[in-house]
PDB file of C-alpha atoms and ligand atoms in Angstrom:
ATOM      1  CA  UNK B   1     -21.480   1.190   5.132  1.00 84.00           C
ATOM      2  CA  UNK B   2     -18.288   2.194   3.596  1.00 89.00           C
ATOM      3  CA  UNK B   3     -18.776   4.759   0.693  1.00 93.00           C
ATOM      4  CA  UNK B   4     -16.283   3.789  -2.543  1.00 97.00           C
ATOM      5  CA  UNK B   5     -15.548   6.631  -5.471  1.00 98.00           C
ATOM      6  CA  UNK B   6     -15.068   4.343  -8.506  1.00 98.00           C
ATOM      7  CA  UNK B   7     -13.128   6.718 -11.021  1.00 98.00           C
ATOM      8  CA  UNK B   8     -13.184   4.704 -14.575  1.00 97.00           C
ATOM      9  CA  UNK B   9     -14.060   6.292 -17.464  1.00 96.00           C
ATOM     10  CA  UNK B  10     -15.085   3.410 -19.744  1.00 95.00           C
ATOM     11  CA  UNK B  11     -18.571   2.402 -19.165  1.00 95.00           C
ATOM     12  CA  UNK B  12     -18.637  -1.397 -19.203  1.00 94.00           C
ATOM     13  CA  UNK B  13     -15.599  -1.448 -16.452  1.00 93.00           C
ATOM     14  CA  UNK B  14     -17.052   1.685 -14.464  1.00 95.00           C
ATOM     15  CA  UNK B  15     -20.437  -0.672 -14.301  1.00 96.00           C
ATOM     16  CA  UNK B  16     -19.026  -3.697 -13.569  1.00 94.00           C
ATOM     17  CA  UNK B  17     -16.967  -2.189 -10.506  1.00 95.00           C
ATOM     18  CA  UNK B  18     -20.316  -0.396  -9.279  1.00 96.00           C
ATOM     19  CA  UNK B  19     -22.272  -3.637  -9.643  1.00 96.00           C
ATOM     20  CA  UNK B  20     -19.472  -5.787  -7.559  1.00 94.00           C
ATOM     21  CA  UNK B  21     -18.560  -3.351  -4.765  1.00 95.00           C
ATOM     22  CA  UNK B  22     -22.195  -2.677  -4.435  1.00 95.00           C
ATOM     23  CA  UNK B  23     -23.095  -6.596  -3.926  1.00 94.00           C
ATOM     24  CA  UNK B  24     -20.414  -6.768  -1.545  1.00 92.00           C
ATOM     25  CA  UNK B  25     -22.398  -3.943   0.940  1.00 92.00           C
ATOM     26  CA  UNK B  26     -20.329  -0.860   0.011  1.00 95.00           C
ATOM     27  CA  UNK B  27     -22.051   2.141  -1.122  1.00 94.00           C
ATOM     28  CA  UNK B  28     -20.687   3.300  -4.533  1.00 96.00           C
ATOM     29  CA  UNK B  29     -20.181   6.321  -6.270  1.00 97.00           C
ATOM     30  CA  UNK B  30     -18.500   6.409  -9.705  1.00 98.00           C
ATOM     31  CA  UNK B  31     -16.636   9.528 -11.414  1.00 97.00           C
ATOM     32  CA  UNK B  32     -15.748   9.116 -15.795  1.00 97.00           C
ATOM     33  CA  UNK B  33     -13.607  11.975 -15.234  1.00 97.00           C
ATOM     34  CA  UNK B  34     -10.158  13.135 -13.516  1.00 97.00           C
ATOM     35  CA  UNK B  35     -11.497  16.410 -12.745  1.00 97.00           C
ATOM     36  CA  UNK B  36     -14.836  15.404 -11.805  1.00 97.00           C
ATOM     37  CA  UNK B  37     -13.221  12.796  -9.422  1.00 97.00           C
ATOM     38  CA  UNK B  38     -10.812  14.989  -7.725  1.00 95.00           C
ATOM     39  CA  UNK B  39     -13.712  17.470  -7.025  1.00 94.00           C
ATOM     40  CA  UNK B  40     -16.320  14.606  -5.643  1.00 94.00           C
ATOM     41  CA  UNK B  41     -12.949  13.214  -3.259  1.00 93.00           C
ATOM     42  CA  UNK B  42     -12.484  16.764  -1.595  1.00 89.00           C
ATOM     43  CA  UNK B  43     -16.615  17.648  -1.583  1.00 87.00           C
ATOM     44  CA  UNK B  44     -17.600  14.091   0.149  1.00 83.00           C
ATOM     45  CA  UNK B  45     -15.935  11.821   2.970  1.00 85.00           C
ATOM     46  CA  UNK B  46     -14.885   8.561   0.766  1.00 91.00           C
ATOM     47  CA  UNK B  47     -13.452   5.705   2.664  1.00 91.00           C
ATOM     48  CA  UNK B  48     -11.253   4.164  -0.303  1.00 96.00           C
ATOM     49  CA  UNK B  49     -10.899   5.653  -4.214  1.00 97.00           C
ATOM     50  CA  UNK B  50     -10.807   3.786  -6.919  1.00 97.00           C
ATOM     51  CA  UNK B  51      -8.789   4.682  -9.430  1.00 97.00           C
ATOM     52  CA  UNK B  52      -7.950   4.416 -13.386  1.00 95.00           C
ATOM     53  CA  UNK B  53      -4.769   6.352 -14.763  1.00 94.00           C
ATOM     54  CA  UNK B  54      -5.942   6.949 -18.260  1.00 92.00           C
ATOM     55  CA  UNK B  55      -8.463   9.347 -17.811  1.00 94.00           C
ATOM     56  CA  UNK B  56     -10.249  12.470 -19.929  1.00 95.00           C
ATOM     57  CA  UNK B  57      -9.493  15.552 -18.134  1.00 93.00           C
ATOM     58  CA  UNK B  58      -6.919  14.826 -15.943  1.00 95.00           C
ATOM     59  CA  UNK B  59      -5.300  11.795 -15.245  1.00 95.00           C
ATOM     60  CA  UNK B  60      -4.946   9.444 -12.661  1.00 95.00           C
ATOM     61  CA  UNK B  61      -1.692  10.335 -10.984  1.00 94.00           C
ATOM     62  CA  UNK B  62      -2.828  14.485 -11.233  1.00 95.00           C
ATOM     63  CA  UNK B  63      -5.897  13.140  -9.317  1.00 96.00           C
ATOM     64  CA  UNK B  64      -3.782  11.193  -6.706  1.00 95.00           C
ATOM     65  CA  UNK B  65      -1.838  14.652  -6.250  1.00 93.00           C
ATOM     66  CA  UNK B  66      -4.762  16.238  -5.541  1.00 92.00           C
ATOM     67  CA  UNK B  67      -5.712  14.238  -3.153  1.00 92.00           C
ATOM     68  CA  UNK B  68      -2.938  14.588  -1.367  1.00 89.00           C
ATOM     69  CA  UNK B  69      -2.398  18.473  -2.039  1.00 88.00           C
ATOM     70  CA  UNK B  70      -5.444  18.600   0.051  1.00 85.00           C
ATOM     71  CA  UNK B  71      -4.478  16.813   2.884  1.00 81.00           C
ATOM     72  CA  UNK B  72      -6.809  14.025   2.483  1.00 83.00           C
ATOM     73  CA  UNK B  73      -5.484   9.837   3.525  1.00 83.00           C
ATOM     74  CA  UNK B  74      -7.663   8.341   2.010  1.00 89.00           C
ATOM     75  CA  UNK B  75      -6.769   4.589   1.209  1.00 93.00           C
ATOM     76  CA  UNK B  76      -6.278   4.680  -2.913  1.00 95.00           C
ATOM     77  CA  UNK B  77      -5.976   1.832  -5.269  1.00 95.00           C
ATOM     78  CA  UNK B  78      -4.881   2.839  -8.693  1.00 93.00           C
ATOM     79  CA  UNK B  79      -5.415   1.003 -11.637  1.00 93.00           C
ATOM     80  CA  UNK B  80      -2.524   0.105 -13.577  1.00 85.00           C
ATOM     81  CA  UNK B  81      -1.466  -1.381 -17.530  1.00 79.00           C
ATOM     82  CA  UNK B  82       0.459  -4.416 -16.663  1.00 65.00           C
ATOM     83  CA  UNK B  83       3.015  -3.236 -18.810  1.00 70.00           C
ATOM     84  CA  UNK B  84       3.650   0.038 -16.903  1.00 74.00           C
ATOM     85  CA  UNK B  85       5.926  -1.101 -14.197  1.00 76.00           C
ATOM     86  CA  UNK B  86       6.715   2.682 -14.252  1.00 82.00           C
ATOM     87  CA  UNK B  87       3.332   3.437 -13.555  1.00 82.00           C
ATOM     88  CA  UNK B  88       3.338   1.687 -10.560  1.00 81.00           C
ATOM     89  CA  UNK B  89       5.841   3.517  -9.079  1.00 82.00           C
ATOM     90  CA  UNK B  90       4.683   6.552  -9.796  1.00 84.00           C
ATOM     91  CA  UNK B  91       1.379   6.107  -8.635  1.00 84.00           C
ATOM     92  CA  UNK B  92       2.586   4.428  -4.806  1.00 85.00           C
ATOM     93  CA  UNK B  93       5.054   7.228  -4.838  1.00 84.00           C
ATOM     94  CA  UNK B  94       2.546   9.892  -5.471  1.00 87.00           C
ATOM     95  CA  UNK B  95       0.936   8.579  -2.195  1.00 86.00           C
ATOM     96  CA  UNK B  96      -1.761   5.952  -3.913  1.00 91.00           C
ATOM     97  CA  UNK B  97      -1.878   2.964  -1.642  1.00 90.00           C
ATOM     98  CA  UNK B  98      -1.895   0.026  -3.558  1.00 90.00           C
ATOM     99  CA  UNK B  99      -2.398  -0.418  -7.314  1.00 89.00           C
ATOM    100  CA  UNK B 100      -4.160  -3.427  -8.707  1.00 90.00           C
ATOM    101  CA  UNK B 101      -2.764  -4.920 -12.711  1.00 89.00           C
ATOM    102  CA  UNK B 102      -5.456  -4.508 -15.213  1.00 88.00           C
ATOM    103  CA  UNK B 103      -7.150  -7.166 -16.331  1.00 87.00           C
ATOM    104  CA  UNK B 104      -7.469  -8.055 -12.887  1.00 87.00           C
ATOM    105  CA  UNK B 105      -9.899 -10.375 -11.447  1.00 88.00           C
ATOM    106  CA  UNK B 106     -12.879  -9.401  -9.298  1.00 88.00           C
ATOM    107  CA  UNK B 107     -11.772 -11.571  -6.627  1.00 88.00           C
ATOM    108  CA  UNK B 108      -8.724  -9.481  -5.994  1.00 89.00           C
ATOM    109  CA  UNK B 109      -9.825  -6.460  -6.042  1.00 92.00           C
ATOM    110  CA  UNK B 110     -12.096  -6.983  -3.605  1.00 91.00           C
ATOM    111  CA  UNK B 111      -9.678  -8.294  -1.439  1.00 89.00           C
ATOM    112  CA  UNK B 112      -7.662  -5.339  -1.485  1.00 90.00           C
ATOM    113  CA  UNK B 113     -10.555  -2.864  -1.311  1.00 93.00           C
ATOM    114  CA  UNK B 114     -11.164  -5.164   1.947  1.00 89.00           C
ATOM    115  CA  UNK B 115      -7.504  -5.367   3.064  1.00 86.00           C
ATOM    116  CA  UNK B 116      -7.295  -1.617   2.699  1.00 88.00           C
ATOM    117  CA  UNK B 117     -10.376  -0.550   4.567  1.00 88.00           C
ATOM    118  CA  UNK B 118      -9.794  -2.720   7.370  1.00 81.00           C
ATOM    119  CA  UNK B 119      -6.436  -1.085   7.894  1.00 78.00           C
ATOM    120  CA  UNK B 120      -7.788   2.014   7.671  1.00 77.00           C
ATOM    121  CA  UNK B 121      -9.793   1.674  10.215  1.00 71.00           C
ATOM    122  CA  UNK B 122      -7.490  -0.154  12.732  1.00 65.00           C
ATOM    123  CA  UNK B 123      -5.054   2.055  15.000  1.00 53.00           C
ATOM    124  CA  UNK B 124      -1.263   1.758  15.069  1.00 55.00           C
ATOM    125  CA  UNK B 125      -0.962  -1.703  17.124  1.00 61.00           C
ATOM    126  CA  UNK B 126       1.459  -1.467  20.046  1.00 78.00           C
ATOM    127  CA  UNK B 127       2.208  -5.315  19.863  1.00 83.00           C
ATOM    128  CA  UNK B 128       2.334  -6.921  16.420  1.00 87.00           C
ATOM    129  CA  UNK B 129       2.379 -10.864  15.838  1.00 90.00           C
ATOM    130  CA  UNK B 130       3.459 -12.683  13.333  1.00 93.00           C
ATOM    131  CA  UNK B 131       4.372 -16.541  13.147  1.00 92.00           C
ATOM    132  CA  UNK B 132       6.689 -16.767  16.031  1.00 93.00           C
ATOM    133  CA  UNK B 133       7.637 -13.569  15.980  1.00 95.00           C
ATOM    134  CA  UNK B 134       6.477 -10.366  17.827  1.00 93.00           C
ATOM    135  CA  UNK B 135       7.452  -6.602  17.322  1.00 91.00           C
ATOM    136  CA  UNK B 136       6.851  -4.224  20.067  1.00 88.00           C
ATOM    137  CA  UNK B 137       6.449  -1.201  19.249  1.00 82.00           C
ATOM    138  CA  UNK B 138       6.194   0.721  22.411  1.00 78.00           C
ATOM    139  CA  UNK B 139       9.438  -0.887  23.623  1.00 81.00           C
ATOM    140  CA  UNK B 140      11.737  -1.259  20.056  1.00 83.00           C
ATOM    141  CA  UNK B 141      11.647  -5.108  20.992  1.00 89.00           C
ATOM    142  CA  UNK B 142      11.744  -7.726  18.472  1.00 93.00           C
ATOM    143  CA  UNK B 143      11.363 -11.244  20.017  1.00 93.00           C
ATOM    144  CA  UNK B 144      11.272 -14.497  18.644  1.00 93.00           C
ATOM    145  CA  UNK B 145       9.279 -17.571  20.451  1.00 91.00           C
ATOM    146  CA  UNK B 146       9.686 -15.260  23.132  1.00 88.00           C
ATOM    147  CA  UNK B 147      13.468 -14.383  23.214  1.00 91.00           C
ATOM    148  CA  UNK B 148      14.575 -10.822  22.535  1.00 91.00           C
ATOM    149  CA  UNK B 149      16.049 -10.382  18.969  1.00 90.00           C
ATOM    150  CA  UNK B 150      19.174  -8.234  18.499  1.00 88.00           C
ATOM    151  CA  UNK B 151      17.503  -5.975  15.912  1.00 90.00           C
ATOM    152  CA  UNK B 152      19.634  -2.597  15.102  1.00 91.00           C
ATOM    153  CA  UNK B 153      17.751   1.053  15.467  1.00 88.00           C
ATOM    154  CA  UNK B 154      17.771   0.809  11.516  1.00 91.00           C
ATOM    155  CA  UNK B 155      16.348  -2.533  11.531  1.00 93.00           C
ATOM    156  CA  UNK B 156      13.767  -2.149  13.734  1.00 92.00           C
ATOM    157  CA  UNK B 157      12.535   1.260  11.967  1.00 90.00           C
ATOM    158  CA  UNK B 158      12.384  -0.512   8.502  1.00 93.00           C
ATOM    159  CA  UNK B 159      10.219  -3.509  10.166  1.00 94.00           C
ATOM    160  CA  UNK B 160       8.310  -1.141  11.678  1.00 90.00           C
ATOM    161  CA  UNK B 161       7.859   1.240   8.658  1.00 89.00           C
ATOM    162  CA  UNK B 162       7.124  -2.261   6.486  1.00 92.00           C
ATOM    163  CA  UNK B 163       4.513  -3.530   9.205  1.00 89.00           C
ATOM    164  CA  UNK B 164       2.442  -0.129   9.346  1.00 81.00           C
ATOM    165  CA  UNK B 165       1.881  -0.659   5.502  1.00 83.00           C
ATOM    166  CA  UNK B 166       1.760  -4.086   5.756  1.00 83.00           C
ATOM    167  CA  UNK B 167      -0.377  -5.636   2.147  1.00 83.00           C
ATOM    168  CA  UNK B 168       0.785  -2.581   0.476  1.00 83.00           C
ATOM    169  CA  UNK B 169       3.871  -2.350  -1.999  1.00 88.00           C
ATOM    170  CA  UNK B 170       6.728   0.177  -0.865  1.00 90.00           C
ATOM    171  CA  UNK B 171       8.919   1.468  -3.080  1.00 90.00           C
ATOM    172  CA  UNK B 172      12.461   1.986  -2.033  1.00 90.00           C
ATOM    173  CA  UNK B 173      12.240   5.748  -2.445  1.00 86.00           C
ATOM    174  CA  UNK B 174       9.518   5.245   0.031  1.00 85.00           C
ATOM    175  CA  UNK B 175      11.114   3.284   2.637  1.00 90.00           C
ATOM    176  CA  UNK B 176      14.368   5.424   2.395  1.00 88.00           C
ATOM    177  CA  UNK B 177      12.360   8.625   3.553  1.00 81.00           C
ATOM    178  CA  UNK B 178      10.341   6.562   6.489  1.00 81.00           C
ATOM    179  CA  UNK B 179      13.291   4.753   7.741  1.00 88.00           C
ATOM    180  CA  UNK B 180      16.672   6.969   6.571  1.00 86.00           C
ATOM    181  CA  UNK B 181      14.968  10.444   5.690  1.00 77.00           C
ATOM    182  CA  UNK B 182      15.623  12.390   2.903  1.00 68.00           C
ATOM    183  CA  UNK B 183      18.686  13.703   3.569  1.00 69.00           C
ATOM    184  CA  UNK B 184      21.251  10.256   3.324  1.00 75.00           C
ATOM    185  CA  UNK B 185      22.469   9.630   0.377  1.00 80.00           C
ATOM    186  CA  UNK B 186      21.310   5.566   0.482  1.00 85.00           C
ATOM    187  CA  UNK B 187      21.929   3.184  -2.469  1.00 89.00           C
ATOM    188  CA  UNK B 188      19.016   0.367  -3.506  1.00 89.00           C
ATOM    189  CA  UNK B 189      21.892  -1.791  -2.547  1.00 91.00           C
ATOM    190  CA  UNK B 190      22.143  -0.211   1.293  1.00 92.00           C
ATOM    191  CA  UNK B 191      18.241  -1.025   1.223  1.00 93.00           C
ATOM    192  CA  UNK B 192      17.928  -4.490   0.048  1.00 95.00           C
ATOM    193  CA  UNK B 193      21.497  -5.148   2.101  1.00 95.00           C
ATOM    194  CA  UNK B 194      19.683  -4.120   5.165  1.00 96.00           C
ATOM    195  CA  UNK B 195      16.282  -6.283   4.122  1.00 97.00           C
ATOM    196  CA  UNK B 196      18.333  -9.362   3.656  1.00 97.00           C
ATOM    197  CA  UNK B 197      19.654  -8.872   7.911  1.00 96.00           C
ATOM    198  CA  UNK B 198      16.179  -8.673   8.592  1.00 96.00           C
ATOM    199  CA  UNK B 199      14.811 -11.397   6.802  1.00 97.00           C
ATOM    200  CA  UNK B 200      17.876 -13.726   8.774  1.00 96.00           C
ATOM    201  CA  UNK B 201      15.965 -12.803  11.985  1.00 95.00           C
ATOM    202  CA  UNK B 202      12.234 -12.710  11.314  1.00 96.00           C
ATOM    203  CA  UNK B 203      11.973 -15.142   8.528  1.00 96.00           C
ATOM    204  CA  UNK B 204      11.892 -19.107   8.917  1.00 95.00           C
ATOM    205  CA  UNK B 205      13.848 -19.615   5.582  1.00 96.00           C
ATOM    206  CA  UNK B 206      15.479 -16.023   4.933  1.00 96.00           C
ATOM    207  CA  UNK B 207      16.127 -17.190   1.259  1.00 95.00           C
ATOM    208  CA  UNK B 208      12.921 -17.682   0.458  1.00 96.00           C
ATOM    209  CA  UNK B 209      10.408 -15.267   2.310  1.00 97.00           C
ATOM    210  CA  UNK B 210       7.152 -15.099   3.528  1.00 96.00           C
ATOM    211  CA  UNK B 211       6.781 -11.725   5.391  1.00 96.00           C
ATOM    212  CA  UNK B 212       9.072  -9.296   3.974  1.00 97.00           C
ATOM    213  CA  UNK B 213       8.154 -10.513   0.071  1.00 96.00           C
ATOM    214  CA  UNK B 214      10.031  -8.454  -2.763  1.00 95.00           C
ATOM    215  CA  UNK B 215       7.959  -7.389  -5.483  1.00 93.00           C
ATOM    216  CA  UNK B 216       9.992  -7.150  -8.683  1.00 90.00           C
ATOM    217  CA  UNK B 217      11.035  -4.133 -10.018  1.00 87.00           C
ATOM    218  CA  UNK B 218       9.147  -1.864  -7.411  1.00 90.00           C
ATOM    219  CA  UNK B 219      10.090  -2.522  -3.780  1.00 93.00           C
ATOM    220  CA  UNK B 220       8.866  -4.713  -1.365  1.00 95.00           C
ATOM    221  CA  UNK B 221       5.419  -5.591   0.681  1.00 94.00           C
ATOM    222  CA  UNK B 222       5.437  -6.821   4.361  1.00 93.00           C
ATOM    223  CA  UNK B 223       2.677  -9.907   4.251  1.00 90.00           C
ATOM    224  CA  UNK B 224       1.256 -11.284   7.806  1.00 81.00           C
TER     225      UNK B 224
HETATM  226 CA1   CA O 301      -9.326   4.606 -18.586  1.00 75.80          CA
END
């Protein structure tokens, strides 16, 4: 049974969150706290954390640090305003996996808690398939209805780097130090240049995507 850390500090929400998870078969645990949570994540093996930004004691993103700090991957969905864009960011970039808009619906939350925990708990897959298309990863081969795909080192890294976190949001800091590293200088413009290629040779209508989906203002999320 998968063990949650629900880390909400108002009541109704934090109760709600216990109630639903709980129905669903996951074993629950809720923090009202930042420092209270970050203690409980490091003391006890949590398979996902759930968790609010606003927060008494220390906030949500200090929390995600420690995390972190301590070495720990565990999958994390924060909580965000919806009219913190900046927040977002912040939070993926901090290392949180995915973020979910409050007021948010049940229904989608679960689905990520689900989304998250199942790709937790799958290995790195040496063949990936999606519509007609197939990435191997053991052999840097894209091909499409069977036929190799020119695909350039660069472009093949930033499928790859998009289909390990495939469901979550990366930002473009994020996919410039998995596919480039730190040390390029690379412009947004270099990024989304380079996304657009791809899309022409994975996507069945390039101008209006299905896997490589951009997510306004943050970055962009490989769905399949
Ligand atoms: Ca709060």
């Amino acid at each position: 049974m998968p063990r949650i850390l629900v880390v909400e500090d108002e009541p109704n929400l934090a109760l709600g969150l216990e109630d639903d998870l709980k129905l669903e078969g996951y074993e629950v645990e809720v923090a009202r706290d930042g420092e209270t949570a970050s203690r409980r994540a490091r003391e006890q093996p949590f398979d996902l954390i759930i968790l609010d930004i606003m927060l008494p004691r220390r906030d949500g993103f200090e929390v995600c640090r420690d995390i972190r700090r301590a070495g720990l991957r565990t999958p994390i969905v924060m909580l965000t305003a919806k009219t913190q864009e900046s927040d977002k960011v912040a939070g993926l970039d901090l290392g949180a996996d995915d973020y979910v808009t409050k007021p948010f619906s049940p229904r989608e939350l679960r689905a990520r808690v689900k989304a998250l925990l199942r790709r937790a708990a799958g290995d790195a897959p040496e063949l990936y398939r999606f519509g007609e298309n197939e990435l191997d990863f053991s052999r840097c081969e894209l091909r499409r209805s069977g036929r190799p795909q020119e695909l350039t080192p660069l472009e093949f890294k930033l499928l790859a780097a998009l289909i390990r976190h495939r469901g979550r949001v990366l930002t473009r800091d994020q996919l410039l130090d998995d596919v480039w590293g730190r040390e390029i200088a690379v412009t947004d413009r270099v990024i989304d240049t380079h996304i657009t290629n791809l899309r022409k040779k994975i996507e069945p209508e390039p101008s209006t995507p299905c896997y490589v989906v951009s997510v306004r203002g943050i970055g962009y999320r490989f769905d399949g």
